[in-house]
JSON list of C-alpha atoms in Angstrom, two decimals:
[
{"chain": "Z", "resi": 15, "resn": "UNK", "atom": "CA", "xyz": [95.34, 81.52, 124.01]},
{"chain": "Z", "resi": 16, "resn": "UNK", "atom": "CA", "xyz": [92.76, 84.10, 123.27]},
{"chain": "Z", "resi": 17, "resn": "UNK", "atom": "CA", "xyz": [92.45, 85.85, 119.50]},
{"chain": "Z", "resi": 18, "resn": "UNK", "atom": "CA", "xyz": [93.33, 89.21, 121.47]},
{"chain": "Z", "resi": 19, "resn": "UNK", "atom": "CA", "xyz": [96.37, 87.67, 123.27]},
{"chain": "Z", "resi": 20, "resn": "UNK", "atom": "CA", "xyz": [97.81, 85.98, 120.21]},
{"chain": "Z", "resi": 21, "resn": "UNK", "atom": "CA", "xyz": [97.59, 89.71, 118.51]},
{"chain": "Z", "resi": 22, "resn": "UNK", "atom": "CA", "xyz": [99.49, 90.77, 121.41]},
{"chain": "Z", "resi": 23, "resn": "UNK", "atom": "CA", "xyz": [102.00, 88.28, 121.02]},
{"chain": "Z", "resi": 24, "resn": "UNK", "atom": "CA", "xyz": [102.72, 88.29, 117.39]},
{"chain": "Z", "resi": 25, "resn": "UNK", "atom": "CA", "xyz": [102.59, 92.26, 117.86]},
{"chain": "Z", "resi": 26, "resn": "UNK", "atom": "CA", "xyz": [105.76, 91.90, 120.25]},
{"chain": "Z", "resi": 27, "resn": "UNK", "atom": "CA", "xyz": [107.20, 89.26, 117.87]},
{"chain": "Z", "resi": 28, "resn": "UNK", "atom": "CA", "xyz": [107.39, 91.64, 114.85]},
{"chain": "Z", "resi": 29, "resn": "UNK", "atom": "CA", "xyz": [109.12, 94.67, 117.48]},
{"chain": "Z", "resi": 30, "resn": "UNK", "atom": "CA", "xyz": [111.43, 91.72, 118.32]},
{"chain": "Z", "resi": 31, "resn": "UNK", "atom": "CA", "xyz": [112.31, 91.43, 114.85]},
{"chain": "Z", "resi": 32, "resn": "UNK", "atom": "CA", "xyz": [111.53, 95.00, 113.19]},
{"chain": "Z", "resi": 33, "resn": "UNK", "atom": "CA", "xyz": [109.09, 93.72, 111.21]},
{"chain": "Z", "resi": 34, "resn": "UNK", "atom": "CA", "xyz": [106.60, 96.70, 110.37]},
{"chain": "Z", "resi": 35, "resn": "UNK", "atom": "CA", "xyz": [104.14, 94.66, 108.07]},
{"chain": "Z", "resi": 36, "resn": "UNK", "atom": "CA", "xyz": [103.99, 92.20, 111.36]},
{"chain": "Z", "resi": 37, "resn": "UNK", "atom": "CA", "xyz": [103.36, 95.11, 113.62]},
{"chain": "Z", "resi": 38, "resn": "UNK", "atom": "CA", "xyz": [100.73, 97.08, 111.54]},
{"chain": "Z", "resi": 39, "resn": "UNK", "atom": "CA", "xyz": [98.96, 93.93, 110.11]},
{"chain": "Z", "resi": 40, "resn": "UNK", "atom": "CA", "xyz": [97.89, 93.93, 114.48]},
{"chain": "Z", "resi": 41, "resn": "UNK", "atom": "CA", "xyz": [96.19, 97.73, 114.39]},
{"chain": "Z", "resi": 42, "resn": "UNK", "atom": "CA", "xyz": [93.23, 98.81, 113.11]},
{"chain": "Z", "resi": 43, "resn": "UNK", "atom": "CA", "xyz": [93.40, 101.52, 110.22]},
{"chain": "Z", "resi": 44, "resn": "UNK", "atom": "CA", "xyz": [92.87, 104.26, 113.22]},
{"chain": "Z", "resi": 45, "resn": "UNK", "atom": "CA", "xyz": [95.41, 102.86, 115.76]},
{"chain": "Z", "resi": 46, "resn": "UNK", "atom": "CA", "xyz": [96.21, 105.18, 118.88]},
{"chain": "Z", "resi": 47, "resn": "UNK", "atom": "CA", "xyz": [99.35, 104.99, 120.08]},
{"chain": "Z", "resi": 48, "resn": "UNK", "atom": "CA", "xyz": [99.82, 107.21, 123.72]},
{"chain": "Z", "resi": 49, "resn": "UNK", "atom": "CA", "xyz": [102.85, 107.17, 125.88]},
{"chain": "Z", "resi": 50, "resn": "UNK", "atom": "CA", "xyz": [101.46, 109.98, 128.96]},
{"chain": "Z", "resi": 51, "resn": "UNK", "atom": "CA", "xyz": [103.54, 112.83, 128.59]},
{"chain": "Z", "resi": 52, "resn": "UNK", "atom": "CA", "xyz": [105.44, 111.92, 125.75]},
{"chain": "Z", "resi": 53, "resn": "UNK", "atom": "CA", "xyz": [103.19, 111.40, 122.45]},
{"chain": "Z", "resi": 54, "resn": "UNK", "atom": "CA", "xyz": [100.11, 110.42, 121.18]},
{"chain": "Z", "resi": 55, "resn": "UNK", "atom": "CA", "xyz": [99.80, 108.92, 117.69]},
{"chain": "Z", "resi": 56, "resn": "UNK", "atom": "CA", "xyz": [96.88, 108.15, 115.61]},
{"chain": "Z", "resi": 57, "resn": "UNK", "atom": "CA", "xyz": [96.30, 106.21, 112.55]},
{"chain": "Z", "resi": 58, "resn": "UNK", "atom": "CA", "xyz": [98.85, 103.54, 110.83]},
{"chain": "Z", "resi": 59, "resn": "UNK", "atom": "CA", "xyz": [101.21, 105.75, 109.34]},
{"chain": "Z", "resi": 60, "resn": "UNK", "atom": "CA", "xyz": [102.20, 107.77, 112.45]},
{"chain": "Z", "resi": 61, "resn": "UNK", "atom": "CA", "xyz": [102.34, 104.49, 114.25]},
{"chain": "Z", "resi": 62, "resn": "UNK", "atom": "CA", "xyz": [104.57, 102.98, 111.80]},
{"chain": "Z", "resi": 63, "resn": "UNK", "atom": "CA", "xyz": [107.23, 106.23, 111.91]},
{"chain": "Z", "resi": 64, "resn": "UNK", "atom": "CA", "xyz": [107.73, 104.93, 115.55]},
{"chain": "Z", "resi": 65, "resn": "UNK", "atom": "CA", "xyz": [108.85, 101.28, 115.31]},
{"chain": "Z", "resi": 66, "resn": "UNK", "atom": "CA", "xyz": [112.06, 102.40, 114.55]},
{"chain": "Z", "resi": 67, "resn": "UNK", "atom": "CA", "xyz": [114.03, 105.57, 116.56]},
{"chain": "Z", "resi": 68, "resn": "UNK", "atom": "CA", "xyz": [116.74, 106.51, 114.74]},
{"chain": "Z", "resi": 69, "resn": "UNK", "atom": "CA", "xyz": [118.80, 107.25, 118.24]},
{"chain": "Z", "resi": 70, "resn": "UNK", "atom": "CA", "xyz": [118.99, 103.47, 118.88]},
{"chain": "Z", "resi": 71, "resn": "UNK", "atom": "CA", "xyz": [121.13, 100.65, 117.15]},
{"chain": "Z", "resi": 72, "resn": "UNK", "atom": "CA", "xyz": [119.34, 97.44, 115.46]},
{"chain": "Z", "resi": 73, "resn": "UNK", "atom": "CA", "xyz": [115.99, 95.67, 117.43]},
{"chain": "Z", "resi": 74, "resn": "UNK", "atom": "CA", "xyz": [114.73, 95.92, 120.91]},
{"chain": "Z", "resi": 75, "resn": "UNK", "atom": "CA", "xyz": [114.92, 93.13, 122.90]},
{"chain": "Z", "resi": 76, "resn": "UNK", "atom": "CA", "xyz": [111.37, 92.36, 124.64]},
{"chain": "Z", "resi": 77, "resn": "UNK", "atom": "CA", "xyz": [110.64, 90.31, 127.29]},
{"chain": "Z", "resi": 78, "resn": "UNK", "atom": "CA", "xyz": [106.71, 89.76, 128.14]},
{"chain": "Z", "resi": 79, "resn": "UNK", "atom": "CA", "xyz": [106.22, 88.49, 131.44]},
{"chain": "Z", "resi": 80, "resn": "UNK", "atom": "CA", "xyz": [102.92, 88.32, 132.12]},
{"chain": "Z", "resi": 81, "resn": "UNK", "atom": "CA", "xyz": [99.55, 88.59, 129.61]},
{"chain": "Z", "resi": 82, "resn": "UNK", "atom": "CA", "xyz": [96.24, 89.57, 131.48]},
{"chain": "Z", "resi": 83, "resn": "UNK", "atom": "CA", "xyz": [92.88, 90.07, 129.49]},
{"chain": "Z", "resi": 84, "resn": "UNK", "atom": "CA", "xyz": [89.76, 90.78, 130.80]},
{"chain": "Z", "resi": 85, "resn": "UNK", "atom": "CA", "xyz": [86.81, 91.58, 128.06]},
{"chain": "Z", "resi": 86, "resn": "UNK", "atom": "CA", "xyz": [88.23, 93.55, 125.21]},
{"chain": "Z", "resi": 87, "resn": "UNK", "atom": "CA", "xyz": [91.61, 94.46, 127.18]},
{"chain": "Z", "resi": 88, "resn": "UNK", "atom": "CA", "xyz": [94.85, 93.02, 127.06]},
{"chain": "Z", "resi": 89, "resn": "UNK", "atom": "CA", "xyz": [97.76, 94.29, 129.58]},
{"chain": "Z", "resi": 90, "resn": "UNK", "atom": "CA", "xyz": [101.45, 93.39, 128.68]},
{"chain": "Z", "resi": 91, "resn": "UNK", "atom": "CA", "xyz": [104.11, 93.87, 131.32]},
{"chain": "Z", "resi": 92, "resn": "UNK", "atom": "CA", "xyz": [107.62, 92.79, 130.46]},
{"chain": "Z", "resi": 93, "resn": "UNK", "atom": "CA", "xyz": [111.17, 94.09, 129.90]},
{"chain": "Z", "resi": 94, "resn": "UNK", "atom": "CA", "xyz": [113.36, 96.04, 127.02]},
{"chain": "Z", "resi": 95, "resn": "UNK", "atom": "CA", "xyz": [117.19, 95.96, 126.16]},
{"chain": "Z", "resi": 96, "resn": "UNK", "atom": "CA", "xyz": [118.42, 97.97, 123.09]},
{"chain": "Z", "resi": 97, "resn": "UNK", "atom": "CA", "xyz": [121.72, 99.67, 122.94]},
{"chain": "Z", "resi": 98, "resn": "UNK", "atom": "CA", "xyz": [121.83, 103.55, 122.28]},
{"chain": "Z", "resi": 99, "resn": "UNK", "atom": "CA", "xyz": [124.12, 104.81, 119.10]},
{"chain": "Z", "resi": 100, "resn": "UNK", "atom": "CA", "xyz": [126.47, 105.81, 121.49]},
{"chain": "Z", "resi": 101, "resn": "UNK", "atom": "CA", "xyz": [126.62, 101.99, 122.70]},
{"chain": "Z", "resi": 102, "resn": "UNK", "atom": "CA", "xyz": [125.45, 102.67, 125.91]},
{"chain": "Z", "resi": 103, "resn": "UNK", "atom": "CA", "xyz": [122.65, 100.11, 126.95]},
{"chain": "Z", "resi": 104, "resn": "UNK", "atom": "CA", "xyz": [119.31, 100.88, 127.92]},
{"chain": "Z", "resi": 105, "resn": "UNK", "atom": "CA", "xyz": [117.00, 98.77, 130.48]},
{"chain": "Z", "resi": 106, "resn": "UNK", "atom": "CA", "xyz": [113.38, 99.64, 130.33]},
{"chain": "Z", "resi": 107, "resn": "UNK", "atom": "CA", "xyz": [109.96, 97.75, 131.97]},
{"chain": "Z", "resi": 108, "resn": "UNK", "atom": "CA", "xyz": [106.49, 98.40, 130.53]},
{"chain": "Z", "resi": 109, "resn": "UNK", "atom": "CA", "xyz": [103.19, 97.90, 130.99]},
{"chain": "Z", "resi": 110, "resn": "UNK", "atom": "CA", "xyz": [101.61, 98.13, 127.87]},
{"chain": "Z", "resi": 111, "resn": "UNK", "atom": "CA", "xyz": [97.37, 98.11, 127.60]},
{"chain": "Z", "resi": 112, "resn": "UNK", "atom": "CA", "xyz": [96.07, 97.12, 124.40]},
{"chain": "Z", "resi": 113, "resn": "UNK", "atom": "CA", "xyz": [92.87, 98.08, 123.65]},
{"chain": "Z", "resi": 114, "resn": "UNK", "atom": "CA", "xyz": [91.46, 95.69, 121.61]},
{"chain": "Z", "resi": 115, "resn": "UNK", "atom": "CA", "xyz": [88.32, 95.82, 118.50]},
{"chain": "Z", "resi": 116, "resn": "UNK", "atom": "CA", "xyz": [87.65, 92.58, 116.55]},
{"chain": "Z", "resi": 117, "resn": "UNK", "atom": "CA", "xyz": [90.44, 91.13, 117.27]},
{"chain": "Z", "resi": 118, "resn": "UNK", "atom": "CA", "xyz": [93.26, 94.12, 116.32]},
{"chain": "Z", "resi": 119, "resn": "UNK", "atom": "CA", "xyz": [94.60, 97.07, 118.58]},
{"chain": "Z", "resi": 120, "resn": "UNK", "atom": "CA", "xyz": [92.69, 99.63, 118.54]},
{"chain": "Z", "resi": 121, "resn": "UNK", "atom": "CA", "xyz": [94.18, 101.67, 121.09]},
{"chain": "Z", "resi": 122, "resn": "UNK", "atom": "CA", "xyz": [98.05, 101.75, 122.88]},
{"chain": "Z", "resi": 123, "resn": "UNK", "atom": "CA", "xyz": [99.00, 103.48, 126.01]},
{"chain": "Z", "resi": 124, "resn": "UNK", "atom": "CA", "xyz": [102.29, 102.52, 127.33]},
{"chain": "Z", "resi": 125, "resn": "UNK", "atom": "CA", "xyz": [103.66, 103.34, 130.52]},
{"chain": "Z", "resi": 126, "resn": "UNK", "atom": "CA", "xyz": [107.61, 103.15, 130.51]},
{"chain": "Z", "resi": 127, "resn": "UNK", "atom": "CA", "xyz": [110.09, 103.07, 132.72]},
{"chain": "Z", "resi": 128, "resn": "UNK", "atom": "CA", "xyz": [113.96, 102.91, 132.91]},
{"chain": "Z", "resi": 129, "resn": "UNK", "atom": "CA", "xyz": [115.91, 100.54, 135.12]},
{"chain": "Z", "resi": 130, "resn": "UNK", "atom": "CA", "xyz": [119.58, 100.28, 136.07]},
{"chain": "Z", "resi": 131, "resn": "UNK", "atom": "CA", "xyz": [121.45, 98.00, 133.71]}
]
């Protein structure tokens, strides 16, 4: 496995487990985090307010089905479960490219989607 794609991977490991050191110790100082039409992010700090959404209960559960990389991009496409406060579920896919610079993410645009549970 590449340098970029292990990033990738441990990256999803520390969402898995809500591990913030894990998840910033992948991003370059001046991260940008962009879901179209929802947010954009930049730098560490705003990234790291978003790990955690205070409208869900305890850790995602993702699923990455497929790793593609091609020069200094790496596309994730996979599956989330997490559980609302409210207890209702929620069923997401993503495709998540990952804009990579020596090895950490420089750059996230995620493109989300809800499924039926």
């Amino acid at each position: 496995m590449s340098k970029n794609k292990e990033t990738v991977t441990r990256y999803m490991e520390g969402f898995n487990a809500t591990d913030h050191s894990k998840i910033l110790s992948c991003l370059t100082d001046d991260v940008v985090w962009e879901l179209p039409g929802v947010y954009l992010k930049t730098g560490k700090e705003a990234f790291d307010q978003e790990i955690e959404n205070d409208d869900f209960i305890g850790p995602p559960e993702i699923t990455v089905s497929r790793l593609t990389e091609e020069n200094d991009i790496v596309i994730a496409e996979g599956a989330v479960k997490t559980k609302r406060k409210d207890g209702e579920g929620l069923n997401l896919v993503f495709c998540d490219v990952f804009e990579m610079e020596n090895g950490l993410i420089k750059k996230l645009t995620s493109y989300l989607m809800t499924i039926p549970a």
